[in-house]
XYZ file of C-alpha atoms in Angstrom:
780
model
C -18.110 33.931 -7.373
C -21.986 34.475 -8.252
C -23.173 36.382 -11.226
C -23.374 39.998 -10.042
C -26.462 40.057 -12.044
C -28.052 37.320 -9.887
C -26.813 37.811 -6.930
C -26.217 41.747 -6.486
C -23.229 43.649 -4.833
C -21.596 42.071 -1.728
C -23.441 44.063 0.474
C -26.217 42.616 -0.945
C -25.577 39.482 0.119
C -24.260 39.901 3.373
C -27.818 42.053 3.922
C -29.478 38.666 2.726
C -27.714 36.972 5.312
C -28.206 38.992 7.844
C -31.508 38.885 6.942
C -31.166 34.886 7.374
C -30.198 35.017 10.602
C -32.470 37.405 11.722
C -35.308 35.298 10.779
C -33.703 32.602 11.521
C -32.662 32.846 15.161
C -34.408 34.713 18.721
C -32.270 38.002 18.480
C -31.935 40.257 21.690
C -34.138 42.837 20.839
C -37.181 39.860 21.399
C -36.886 39.394 24.990
C -36.575 43.011 25.645
C -39.973 43.494 23.913
C -41.470 40.462 25.601
C -40.089 41.769 28.675
C -41.805 45.108 28.495
C -44.920 43.580 27.654
C -44.719 41.172 30.950
C -43.996 44.362 32.848
C -46.734 46.340 31.292
C -49.129 43.704 31.839
C -48.081 43.356 35.335
C -48.301 47.011 36.183
C -52.116 47.524 34.679
C -53.366 44.790 36.642
C -51.524 46.085 40.188
C -53.209 49.237 39.085
C -56.827 47.917 38.343
C -56.333 46.337 42.003
C -54.899 49.491 43.684
C -57.869 51.393 42.159
C -60.572 48.974 42.140
C -60.707 48.083 45.961
C -60.753 51.618 47.185
C -63.536 52.816 44.327
C -65.402 49.809 44.818
C -65.290 49.635 48.617
C -66.382 53.539 48.800
C -68.575 53.310 46.296
C -70.667 50.341 47.685
C -70.907 51.914 51.026
C -71.892 55.691 49.637
C -74.607 53.379 48.352
C -75.505 51.914 51.200
C -75.341 55.419 53.382
C -77.680 56.870 50.919
C -79.959 53.928 51.212
C -80.130 54.076 54.705
C -80.045 58.069 55.395
C -83.269 57.715 52.331
C -84.983 55.038 54.666
C -84.650 57.089 57.755
C -85.882 60.327 56.105
C -88.754 58.507 55.074
C -89.598 57.002 58.324
C -89.227 59.865 60.304
C -91.176 62.195 58.197
C -93.891 59.705 58.250
C -93.786 59.980 62.186
C -93.574 63.629 61.978
C -96.693 63.725 59.784
C -98.659 61.572 62.518
C -98.146 64.070 65.129
C -99.162 66.893 62.559
C -102.400 65.353 62.315
C -102.520 64.616 65.877
C -101.935 68.416 66.666
C -102.671 70.387 63.466
C -102.884 74.015 65.366
C -99.939 73.899 67.669
C -97.294 71.701 66.071
C -95.371 74.285 64.865
C -95.131 75.769 68.399
C -94.358 72.779 70.254
C -90.191 73.024 69.251
C -89.149 71.416 72.150
C -91.633 68.693 72.171
C -90.806 68.053 68.521
C -87.045 68.170 69.251
C -87.266 65.425 71.575
C -89.657 63.622 69.074
C -86.570 63.937 66.927
C -84.271 62.247 69.118
C -86.825 59.588 70.577
C -87.396 58.533 66.948
C -83.809 58.002 66.404
C -83.831 54.537 65.910
C -80.582 54.386 63.308
C -77.517 52.765 64.541
C -74.569 54.822 62.618
C -71.050 55.772 63.465
C -71.479 58.350 61.035
C -72.164 62.491 62.519
C -75.421 63.534 61.380
C -78.018 65.872 61.709
C -81.836 65.957 61.506
C -84.165 69.040 60.795
C -88.223 69.560 60.247
C -88.273 72.091 58.168
C -91.189 74.499 57.488
C -93.072 74.310 54.202
C -91.175 77.787 53.315
C -87.846 76.038 54.053
C -87.612 77.883 57.829
C -86.103 75.603 60.484
C -88.831 74.274 62.951
C -86.620 71.929 64.865
C -82.727 70.748 65.179
C -81.283 67.504 66.446
C -77.339 66.632 66.021
C -74.217 68.101 65.347
C -74.674 71.812 64.835
C -72.393 71.778 61.832
C -71.442 68.003 59.721
C -68.060 67.872 58.573
C -68.149 67.496 54.586
C -68.560 65.261 53.142
C -71.768 65.283 53.756
C -75.218 63.477 52.197
C -78.604 64.834 52.603
C -82.260 63.604 52.273
C -84.965 65.525 52.685
C -88.699 64.186 52.311
C -92.014 65.939 52.937
C -93.881 65.908 55.732
C -97.792 65.595 54.412
C -101.329 67.049 55.995
C -104.484 66.438 54.204
C -102.521 65.966 51.045
C -100.735 69.012 51.380
C -96.821 69.647 52.215
C -96.892 70.804 55.710
C -93.123 70.325 56.440
C -89.923 68.508 55.643
C -87.885 66.176 57.543
C -83.956 66.604 56.448
C -81.153 63.737 57.168
C -77.508 65.235 56.526
C -74.975 62.573 57.198
C -71.083 63.246 57.035
C -68.766 61.135 55.355
C -65.792 61.380 56.507
C -65.561 58.135 58.296
C -66.039 56.467 55.080
C -63.451 58.330 53.474
C -60.711 57.105 56.383
C -61.734 53.191 55.841
C -61.539 53.599 52.373
C -58.165 55.267 52.491
C -56.934 51.803 54.698
C -58.691 50.282 51.727
C -56.986 52.080 49.346
C -53.520 51.050 51.384
C -54.535 47.887 51.474
C -55.228 47.978 47.397
C -51.754 49.215 46.916
C -49.878 46.528 48.962
C -52.051 44.362 47.151
C -51.428 45.111 43.657
C -47.775 45.778 44.610
C -47.721 42.030 45.723
C -49.357 40.840 42.438
C -47.348 43.521 40.038
C -44.456 41.517 41.682
C -45.716 37.833 41.378
C -46.730 38.834 37.838
C -43.591 40.253 36.205
C -41.225 38.518 38.218
C -42.408 34.776 37.660
C -43.234 35.042 34.290
C -39.794 36.682 33.373
C -37.979 34.220 35.462
C -39.270 31.567 33.362
C -39.095 33.633 30.242
C -35.086 33.664 31.166
C -35.185 30.097 31.730
C -36.990 29.514 28.668
C -34.602 31.922 26.758
C -31.474 30.590 28.193
C -32.611 27.095 27.049
C -33.293 28.427 23.885
C -30.106 29.850 23.315
C -28.308 26.512 24.597
C -30.630 25.091 21.845
C -29.642 27.663 19.151
C -25.965 26.697 20.208
C -26.441 23.453 19.935
C -27.805 23.357 16.669
C -25.210 25.962 15.662
C -22.400 23.054 16.376
C -24.393 20.559 15.142
C -24.871 22.730 11.864
C -21.214 23.628 12.220
C -20.109 20.028 12.953
C -22.306 18.289 10.850
C -20.250 15.769 8.912
C -23.056 15.481 6.627
C -23.730 18.814 4.252
C -26.604 20.662 5.653
C -28.358 23.281 3.696
C -31.153 25.905 4.691
C -32.912 27.485 1.700
C -36.239 29.801 2.109
C -39.601 27.616 1.105
C -41.028 30.285 -0.595
C -38.548 30.729 -3.824
C -35.794 28.075 -2.544
C -32.950 30.354 -2.129
C -30.223 29.485 -0.266
C -29.911 30.908 3.083
C -27.115 29.189 4.981
C -25.166 26.303 4.431
C -22.789 24.423 6.784
C -18.630 23.628 6.341
C -19.434 20.196 5.272
C -21.391 21.215 2.348
C -18.602 23.693 1.890
C -16.097 20.869 1.979
C -17.688 18.337 -0.102
C -19.183 20.974 -3.122
C -16.213 23.235 -3.173
C -18.707 26.447 -2.759
C -18.214 28.980 0.099
C -21.207 30.278 1.669
C -21.153 33.692 -0.404
C -20.742 31.983 -3.370
C -24.343 30.156 -2.787
C -26.149 32.131 -0.449
C -29.099 33.880 -2.080
C -28.733 31.597 -5.396
C -30.839 28.231 -5.846
C -29.606 25.534 -6.044
C -30.647 24.887 -9.465
C -28.512 28.265 -10.259
C -25.735 26.667 -8.839
C -26.428 23.298 -10.726
C -25.824 21.056 -7.408
C -28.089 18.349 -8.736
C -27.789 16.353 -12.016
C -31.224 14.715 -11.755
C -33.446 16.956 -12.539
C -36.588 14.414 -12.409
C -35.898 13.590 -8.936
C -35.534 17.634 -8.018
C -38.754 18.053 -9.520
C -40.463 15.068 -7.216
C -38.346 16.504 -4.132
C -40.109 19.969 -4.433
C -43.295 18.790 -5.223
C -43.523 16.515 -1.976
C -42.183 20.226 -0.502
C -45.015 21.905 -1.414
C -47.367 19.448 -0.545
C -45.329 19.776 2.879
C -44.362 16.289 2.407
C -40.799 15.300 3.757
C -38.459 14.029 1.700
C -36.378 11.230 3.025
C -33.478 9.189 2.160
C -33.658 10.232 -1.655
C -31.197 8.555 -3.855
C -29.341 11.946 -5.680
C -26.157 12.701 -7.848
C -24.170 16.097 -6.574
C -22.160 18.110 -9.399
C -19.135 19.491 -7.113
C -17.304 22.802 -8.287
C -14.658 20.726 -9.502
C -17.217 18.852 -11.781
C -16.788 15.364 -9.804
C -19.905 13.422 -9.378
C -20.989 11.997 -5.542
C -23.772 9.920 -4.668
C -25.799 11.550 -2.255
C -28.764 10.401 -0.126
C -31.038 13.721 0.661
C -33.430 14.158 2.659
C -35.445 17.597 3.385
C -38.487 18.552 5.016
C -40.329 22.392 5.716
C -39.495 23.877 9.006
C -40.100 26.990 11.343
C -37.470 28.829 12.083
C -37.746 32.502 13.758
C -40.852 33.329 12.272
C -40.049 31.878 8.500
C -40.606 28.888 7.102
C -37.351 27.113 5.409
C -36.659 23.963 3.588
C -33.827 22.084 6.092
C -32.231 19.910 3.450
C -29.380 17.047 5.130
C -27.811 15.056 2.193
C -25.120 12.273 3.308
C -22.796 11.829 0.991
C -22.769 7.758 0.381
C -20.229 7.348 -2.537
C -18.062 5.496 -0.694
C -20.797 3.174 0.474
C -22.089 2.580 -3.371
C -18.710 1.860 -4.489
C -18.529 -0.972 -1.581
C -21.817 -1.854 -2.497
C -20.829 -2.323 -6.003
C -17.713 -3.994 -5.028
C -19.625 -6.995 -3.004
C -21.995 -7.250 -5.884
C -18.587 -7.667 -8.405
C -17.092 -9.729 -6.262
C -20.098 -12.084 -5.759
C -20.090 -12.174 -9.237
C -16.504 -11.749 -10.885
C -12.949 -13.399 -10.421
C -11.164 -10.787 -8.223
C -7.850 -12.538 -10.027
C -8.597 -12.363 -13.770
C -11.888 -10.346 -13.625
C -13.788 -12.931 -15.359
C -17.346 -13.920 -14.128
C -17.551 -16.736 -11.483
C -19.266 -19.704 -11.399
C -22.441 -17.937 -10.169
C -22.174 -15.391 -12.997
C -21.743 -17.989 -15.426
C -25.034 -20.142 -14.490
C -26.951 -17.011 -14.727
C -25.534 -16.185 -18.171
C -25.677 -19.807 -19.333
C -29.256 -20.156 -18.381
C -29.723 -16.836 -20.561
C -27.972 -18.219 -23.440
C -30.379 -21.392 -23.522
C -33.506 -19.307 -23.307
C -32.523 -17.084 -25.895
C -31.070 -20.117 -27.922
C -34.459 -21.750 -27.916
C -36.274 -18.741 -29.167
C -33.895 -17.980 -31.813
C -34.101 -21.861 -32.829
C -29.695 -21.432 -32.709
C -27.313 -23.324 -30.652
C -25.109 -22.746 -27.408
C -21.875 -23.961 -27.446
C -19.943 -24.704 -23.879
C -16.451 -25.390 -23.583
C -15.035 -26.375 -20.414
C -11.282 -25.892 -20.348
C -8.511 -27.413 -17.486
C -4.859 -26.070 -17.848
C -2.743 -29.003 -17.729
C 0.424 -28.308 -15.657
C -0.626 -25.762 -14.085
C 0.064 -27.219 -10.863
C 3.699 -27.685 -11.320
C 3.943 -24.105 -12.683
C 2.203 -22.792 -9.386
C 4.111 -24.756 -6.600
C 7.422 -24.489 -8.972
C 7.796 -21.271 -9.279
C 5.231 -19.413 -6.832
C 1.524 -18.445 -6.273
C 2.620 -14.791 -8.018
C 3.616 -16.353 -11.304
C 0.799 -18.974 -11.076
C -1.711 -15.872 -11.088
C 0.406 -13.904 -13.329
C -0.265 -17.162 -15.727
C -4.101 -17.186 -14.687
C -4.557 -13.467 -16.164
C -2.482 -14.115 -19.080
C -5.092 -17.598 -19.735
C -7.861 -15.322 -19.322
C -6.902 -12.475 -21.646
C -5.997 -15.226 -24.400
C -9.110 -16.748 -23.739
C -11.082 -12.975 -24.524
C -9.253 -12.991 -27.601
C -10.167 -16.114 -28.775
C -13.502 -15.844 -29.005
C -15.073 -14.320 -32.211
C -15.141 -10.585 -32.074
C -18.388 -9.689 -32.496
C -18.963 -11.852 -29.383
C -19.451 -9.901 -25.529
C -16.546 -10.982 -23.433
C -18.197 -10.556 -19.730
C -15.626 -8.308 -17.963
C -15.827 -6.202 -15.070
C -18.952 -4.446 -14.648
C -17.658 -1.387 -16.867
C -19.910 0.623 -19.042
C -20.670 -0.378 -22.136
C -23.396 -1.531 -24.406
C -25.176 -4.416 -23.637
C -25.158 -7.388 -25.887
C -25.000 -11.363 -26.045
C -22.529 -13.187 -27.545
C -19.751 -15.361 -25.725
C -19.273 -15.392 -21.787
C -15.589 -16.112 -20.984
C -15.762 -17.617 -16.647
C -13.348 -19.020 -14.201
C -15.224 -21.553 -12.327
C -11.523 -22.050 -9.453
C -8.537 -23.278 -9.624
C -7.092 -23.683 -13.532
C -10.663 -24.321 -14.662
C -12.102 -21.747 -17.218
C -15.900 -22.101 -19.511
C -16.522 -20.230 -22.243
C -20.286 -19.905 -23.426
C -20.871 -19.418 -27.094
C -24.308 -17.845 -28.057
C -25.654 -17.446 -31.597
C -24.307 -20.577 -33.125
C -25.578 -21.898 -35.979
C -23.171 -24.565 -37.141
C -21.881 -26.894 -34.836
C -18.335 -26.669 -36.833
C -18.422 -23.251 -35.486
C -17.623 -24.328 -31.779
C -15.322 -26.758 -33.012
C -13.268 -23.801 -34.897
C -13.465 -21.841 -31.987
C -12.286 -24.716 -29.714
C -9.109 -25.531 -32.169
C -8.215 -21.931 -32.134
C -8.775 -21.744 -27.873
C -6.224 -24.848 -27.323
C -3.637 -23.417 -30.143
C -3.549 -20.231 -28.067
C -3.286 -21.802 -24.694
C -0.201 -23.905 -26.201
C 1.696 -20.852 -27.071
C 4.373 -20.108 -24.592
C 3.756 -17.415 -21.770
C 6.435 -14.664 -20.346
C 5.604 -14.778 -16.892
C 7.903 -12.605 -15.397
C 11.563 -14.243 -17.036
C 10.323 -17.305 -17.003
C 8.701 -19.091 -20.438
C 6.450 -21.633 -19.194
C 4.200 -23.827 -21.719
C 0.906 -25.324 -20.439
C -1.500 -26.663 -22.552
C -5.818 -27.094 -22.304
C -7.561 -30.378 -21.822
C -11.090 -29.162 -23.550
C -14.210 -30.354 -23.002
C -17.099 -29.605 -25.225
C -21.218 -29.911 -25.018
C -23.720 -28.525 -27.126
C -27.423 -27.335 -26.755
C -29.579 -28.536 -27.297
C -27.950 -31.387 -29.060
C -26.775 -33.006 -25.651
C -29.204 -32.197 -23.497
C -31.535 -28.783 -22.199
C -30.726 -29.191 -18.717
C -28.418 -26.652 -17.155
C -26.555 -28.840 -14.917
C -26.701 -31.833 -16.765
C -24.653 -29.172 -19.886
C -22.256 -28.428 -16.836
C -21.655 -31.901 -16.350
C -21.326 -33.202 -20.458
C -19.150 -30.396 -21.101
C -16.745 -31.601 -17.410
C -16.953 -35.180 -18.418
C -15.370 -34.613 -21.953
C -13.146 -32.501 -20.507
C -12.016 -35.498 -18.422
C -12.156 -37.783 -21.454
C -9.847 -35.395 -22.967
C -7.336 -35.355 -19.738
C -7.648 -39.823 -19.986
C -6.363 -39.201 -23.929
C -3.117 -37.808 -23.153
C -3.687 -34.324 -21.962
C -3.763 -31.340 -24.548
C -6.642 -32.031 -26.765
C -10.544 -31.215 -27.183
C -13.040 -33.708 -27.073
C -16.742 -33.578 -27.672
C -19.024 -35.092 -25.286
C -20.571 -38.487 -26.287
C -23.227 -40.516 -24.646
C -21.100 -43.222 -23.155
C -19.046 -40.512 -20.898
C -21.807 -40.263 -18.501
C -21.223 -43.908 -17.254
C -17.159 -43.092 -17.133
C -18.242 -39.664 -15.031
C -20.224 -41.877 -12.619
C -17.538 -44.569 -12.389
C -14.999 -41.618 -11.552
C -17.375 -40.079 -9.235
C -17.124 -43.148 -7.116
C -13.913 -43.609 -7.407
C -13.566 -39.947 -6.474
C -15.485 -40.057 -3.319
C -14.321 -43.778 -2.516
C -10.693 -42.822 -2.255
C -11.540 -40.021 -0.304
C -12.598 -42.489 2.494
C -10.106 -44.924 1.478
C -7.514 -43.608 3.988
C -9.844 -42.947 6.681
C -10.900 -46.631 6.511
C -7.421 -48.148 5.771
C -8.208 -49.647 2.902
C -4.857 -48.306 1.429
C -1.782 -51.341 1.849
C 2.187 -51.549 0.687
C 3.614 -54.353 -1.238
C 7.084 -54.650 -1.753
C 8.960 -55.689 -4.450
C 12.502 -56.775 -4.563
C 15.628 -55.813 -6.635
C 18.403 -58.286 -6.783
C 21.795 -57.129 -6.742
C 23.438 -59.116 -10.258
C 27.197 -59.417 -9.174
C 26.512 -60.936 -5.715
C 22.899 -62.497 -6.141
C 21.331 -61.135 -2.802
C 17.855 -58.741 -1.827
C 19.588 -55.519 -1.726
C 16.388 -53.409 -1.593
C 12.763 -53.244 -2.335
C 10.407 -50.935 -4.354
C 7.187 -49.666 -1.947
C 3.901 -49.916 -4.169
C 0.863 -48.820 -3.206
C -2.231 -50.815 -3.836
C -5.909 -49.901 -2.836
C -8.319 -53.056 -1.538
C -12.092 -51.142 -2.191
C -14.736 -53.284 -0.447
C -17.181 -52.990 -3.950
C -14.429 -53.414 -6.596
C -11.565 -55.811 -4.541
C -7.956 -55.104 -5.396
C -8.077 -52.205 -7.707
C -5.517 -51.552 -10.324
C -2.460 -48.593 -9.895
C -2.996 -47.209 -13.079
C -7.004 -47.128 -11.942
C -6.828 -45.040 -9.595
C -3.114 -42.983 -8.866
C -3.718 -41.253 -11.616
C -7.059 -40.063 -9.960
C -5.101 -39.294 -6.560
C -2.840 -36.990 -8.279
C -6.032 -35.233 -10.100
C -7.741 -34.512 -7.002
C -4.517 -33.783 -4.557
C -5.030 -36.404 -2.363
C -1.900 -38.179 -3.158
C -0.239 -35.846 -0.883
C -1.756 -37.043 2.239
C -1.811 -40.365 0.612
C 1.931 -40.219 -0.376
C 2.889 -39.175 2.928
C 1.447 -42.422 4.442
C 3.275 -44.030 2.052
C 6.283 -42.507 3.011
C 5.869 -43.341 6.728
C 4.810 -46.682 6.369
C 7.592 -47.879 4.289
C 9.937 -46.059 6.480
C 8.653 -47.651 9.468
C 8.613 -51.497 7.589
C 12.821 -51.061 6.522
C 13.120 -49.904 9.963
C 11.316 -52.997 11.612
C 13.576 -55.034 9.009
C 16.253 -53.066 10.137
C 15.994 -53.888 13.378
C 15.323 -57.810 12.558
C 19.089 -57.840 11.033
C 17.754 -57.687 7.244
C 19.153 -54.187 6.067
C 17.399 -53.148 2.587
C 17.129 -49.954 0.678
C 13.583 -48.746 0.785
C 12.416 -47.675 -2.618
C 8.964 -44.737 -2.667
C 7.720 -43.570 -5.794
C 7.122 -39.824 -5.588
C 3.946 -38.338 -7.692
C 4.622 -34.733 -9.529
C 2.347 -33.134 -6.984
C 4.224 -34.423 -4.062
C 7.680 -33.610 -5.682
C 6.509 -30.119 -6.352
C 4.835 -30.154 -3.053
C 6.195 -27.440 -0.586
C 6.435 -30.095 2.702
C 7.796 -32.310 0.840
C 11.123 -32.074 2.751
C 9.290 -32.373 6.198
C 7.252 -35.343 5.310
C 10.342 -36.985 4.068
C 12.323 -35.886 7.283
C 9.113 -36.888 9.634
C 8.595 -40.195 8.507
C 12.842 -40.441 8.955
C 12.515 -39.432 12.455
C 9.450 -41.367 13.635
C 10.634 -44.497 12.151
C 14.798 -44.249 13.104
C 15.439 -44.865 9.413
C 18.938 -43.707 8.391
C 18.440 -41.800 5.383
C 20.652 -43.532 2.948
C 18.349 -46.491 3.524
C 15.807 -44.612 1.608
C 15.522 -43.734 -1.798
C 13.183 -41.716 -3.685
C 12.023 -42.344 -7.389
C 11.022 -39.840 -9.966
C 10.312 -40.099 -13.672
C 12.494 -38.837 -16.293
C 9.109 -36.600 -17.511
C 8.973 -35.107 -14.045
C 11.950 -33.885 -13.379
C 12.491 -32.495 -17.393
C 8.910 -30.410 -17.086
C 11.284 -28.041 -15.069
C 14.926 -28.611 -14.639
C 15.474 -25.886 -12.943
C 13.021 -25.949 -10.212
C 13.375 -29.815 -10.129
C 17.294 -29.420 -9.457
C 16.643 -26.868 -6.696
C 14.286 -29.403 -5.205
C 16.632 -32.451 -5.639
C 19.224 -30.568 -4.550
C 17.209 -30.368 -0.819
C 15.970 -34.279 -0.873
C 19.575 -34.992 -1.726
C 21.378 -32.965 1.075
C 19.076 -35.171 4.001
C 21.529 -37.770 2.935
C 18.306 -39.844 0.907
C 19.071 -41.282 -2.351
C 17.111 -40.568 -5.528
C 16.585 -42.755 -8.425
C 15.431 -41.779 -11.815
C 12.796 -44.147 -13.016
C 11.334 -44.993 -16.474
C 14.412 -43.630 -18.146
C 14.407 -43.395 -21.840
C 10.616 -42.439 -21.988
C 10.857 -39.155 -21.598
C 12.663 -36.559 -23.956
C 15.469 -36.037 -21.648
C 18.991 -34.783 -23.019
C 21.859 -36.951 -21.356
C 23.760 -33.447 -20.555
C 20.794 -33.222 -17.726
C 22.159 -36.294 -16.163
C 24.845 -34.903 -14.816
C 23.209 -31.947 -13.710
C 20.639 -33.808 -11.489
C 21.796 -34.935 -7.803
C 20.950 -39.010 -8.986
C 21.866 -41.957 -6.934
C 20.261 -44.493 -9.439
C 19.105 -44.514 -13.074
C 15.918 -47.251 -13.696
C 15.917 -48.735 -17.168
C 12.248 -48.684 -18.524
C 10.575 -52.517 -18.997
C 10.208 -51.669 -22.817
C 13.882 -51.803 -23.600
C 14.438 -54.757 -21.361
C 11.338 -56.572 -22.952
C 12.981 -57.163 -26.165
C 16.962 -57.330 -25.062
C 18.961 -60.065 -26.865
C 16.058 -60.042 -29.743
C 15.881 -56.542 -30.813
C 19.048 -54.838 -31.865
C 18.418 -51.530 -30.881
C 17.046 -52.443 -27.686
C 20.185 -54.399 -26.978
C 22.054 -51.633 -27.891
C 20.338 -48.838 -26.130
C 20.595 -50.736 -22.800
C 24.166 -51.673 -23.052
C 24.978 -47.520 -23.829
C 22.472 -46.579 -21.059
C 24.732 -49.116 -18.464
C 27.787 -47.665 -19.721
C 26.990 -44.005 -19.402
C 24.944 -44.890 -15.896
C 28.572 -46.094 -14.791
C 30.792 -43.531 -16.430
C 28.701 -41.013 -15.005
C 29.024 -43.521 -11.233
C 24.978 -44.228 -11.111
C 23.886 -47.535 -10.149
C 21.621 -48.984 -12.944
C 18.712 -51.446 -12.374
C 16.560 -52.847 -14.952
C 12.664 -53.134 -14.447
C 10.156 -55.729 -15.939
C 12.810 -58.643 -16.022
C 10.324 -61.570 -16.699
C 12.261 -64.253 -18.141
C 15.586 -65.930 -17.546
C 17.444 -64.915 -21.018
C 16.681 -61.287 -19.739
C 18.647 -61.707 -16.534
C 21.080 -63.103 -17.998
C 21.978 -60.489 -20.431
C 21.537 -57.865 -18.244
C 24.248 -59.660 -15.685
C 26.680 -60.563 -19.050
C 26.223 -56.343 -19.950
C 27.293 -55.922 -16.051
C 23.852 -53.898 -15.163
C 23.827 -53.686 -11.319
C 20.453 -54.399 -10.084
C 17.150 -55.851 -11.440
C 13.584 -56.261 -10.498
C 10.623 -57.485 -12.275
C 8.058 -60.897 -12.454
C 10.915 -63.234 -12.709
C 12.705 -62.774 -10.184
C 9.390 -62.267 -7.691
C 5.984 -60.510 -7.927
C 5.126 -57.688 -5.647
C 4.320 -59.004 -1.882
C 3.183 -57.816 1.509
C 5.440 -57.567 3.911
C 4.604 -60.955 6.034
C 5.166 -62.800 2.719
C 8.212 -61.270 1.810
C 9.652 -62.425 4.845
C 8.534 -65.700 4.119
C 9.706 -65.655 0.574
C 13.453 -64.387 1.595
C 13.373 -67.175 4.279
C 12.938 -69.369 1.306
C 14.675 -68.598 -1.377
C 18.036 -66.144 0.466
C 18.080 -68.827 3.404
C 21.628 -67.715 3.648
C 20.944 -63.621 3.562
C 18.460 -64.166 6.052
C 20.022 -66.489 8.082
C 20.547 -63.976 11.418
C 16.981 -62.286 10.815
C 15.421 -62.205 14.335
C 11.717 -63.582 13.441
C 9.056 -61.245 14.769
């Protein structure tokens, strides 16, 4: 409740509110006053008309009659004077003659009764004409009759005005009728218009009241003279928490509604100058202490007979938050809260400018996570997202404590230091400012690399990932922003090419490698569309039967610019870019189709196809395999998928699940390059394998190197105990083949048997060297 000392008692508050309402709205008393005034004016006009018509007529007629009687008296007095001059001695004795003379000389045509007299100089009657008695009211005019300059007699005319009174009475009746008509016109029509106006006004008031109280925006009405609140609507009460009784009679300053004193002062100044305020950004303090962003409009308006400030405030808090959210999303990564690529570029540009002024260095660390794809595909995107969040947090901790690591927009003291940003996917970048020596950059890079190499606990999974980090330094390596990013990216790819999980500084020769890589990546994206990929097939020899029992499909790229490109040049790039997934699907379809064609021709061979890590962990792999088999019409047991030992051991649990899914389709599974990884032999019995391939590194020196010889014999014996077929790779000499046959190895492949060939060459080779095996083969 408001302070009683400032607002007064509750009765005073209600009195103020009632007064405000009287000033703000048209009351029932005001129409009655207006009706009375209109009636009084109509009555006055009617009275004037009713009185003025008969009075005016009577006055004008009276003046006319007076003038006429006077003229008649003057004329006749002159005639009598002439008669006296003619009969100076006897005119008095000639009464009959005078009477006849009076009648003869009566030239006035009038309906009014009148009497004419000739009187002696002493007033005695000498002659009389007309009525003996004229009914009043009467007008009389007496003119002297002159004889030799002396008054000899008088001529008098008396006329009755009774006919004039009768006509005046008729005029008065007409005036009354006209006055009554005027009264009706002057009262009824204005009152009808007034009633219509009042009805419209009341409707407007009702609409205003409804709009005032139903408005979703807070509305406040204040007296213009002192700013004291007269009324507020329900939205105001809901938003601010103040009731009408708590604010009426007080100013917004006394209630402490607004926190922006300067803005308030500006608004008051404009209103004092009768200038409206539109969409002023202000902050509202509610009763509960909550701050709300408002957009305020106010203007001076006349309500009733008082000038008031009508203020409408729109709550834009959520809109502001949405705008801030949009700004945040435009500049920050929504998953990690780190700056995104756009904000990173802005931060790097600012860092370069400050470094130029301060004559110091800027370090740029381009970081790509190793094995993130495998984690994301095998454990799911939720685990992958957790990993990215934890990596972001570790990167924040890795930079110097004095650095300001960019976080989501929160209140903090603005300073400059290191910026950690996420460029997308599993790529991060760090901007190091205020660097005085390059060793500082190396120290932070090593700290970062070491920290990322530590295990991550991801909801019950303990995951190891590494980081390939490329470093470039401004202004040593370049002074252009885009070139610096390109340099760091090239250094990062050098780190990947050198075995991943290491740190590399940029050197000038990396640009050439980067350009070549860019060309390769672009050309690879076009290669499949332009049918530049092809398959070659390397046969597998059964060492007991000396028959060809299968082939391994190998991918080749015939580039229009470079010719036949080495597999170790483009296959890693296919893997990095993810192109290996669609290209691998093409390999599966083509290889299965070729195996089915040979089987239809009478040559039953097992088709071996290599799976890359991205293919193996791709969620659509099973569907791709099933589609390739169904489209070709190839039995599942004639397809063998080769996976490397290191791939299986990266995530043994997920690998075991994926292999089981493949095995259920009836497809054979082979572990490639056995002996080059770090697997435990115990894992061999856990994986649903059919074949074990001994790596060429061990086959190369069998029979010469005692260790390699012992290893090969042990692997063959172990595989047979596990009921696995053993294939030796890289057989290049007769001696190697003889040793493997003597050691009871099942199959062999290598250049000594045959180089990889296209399908047509393979068929010709089979016809030439294995005529018996192809005797029944149908030629295309």
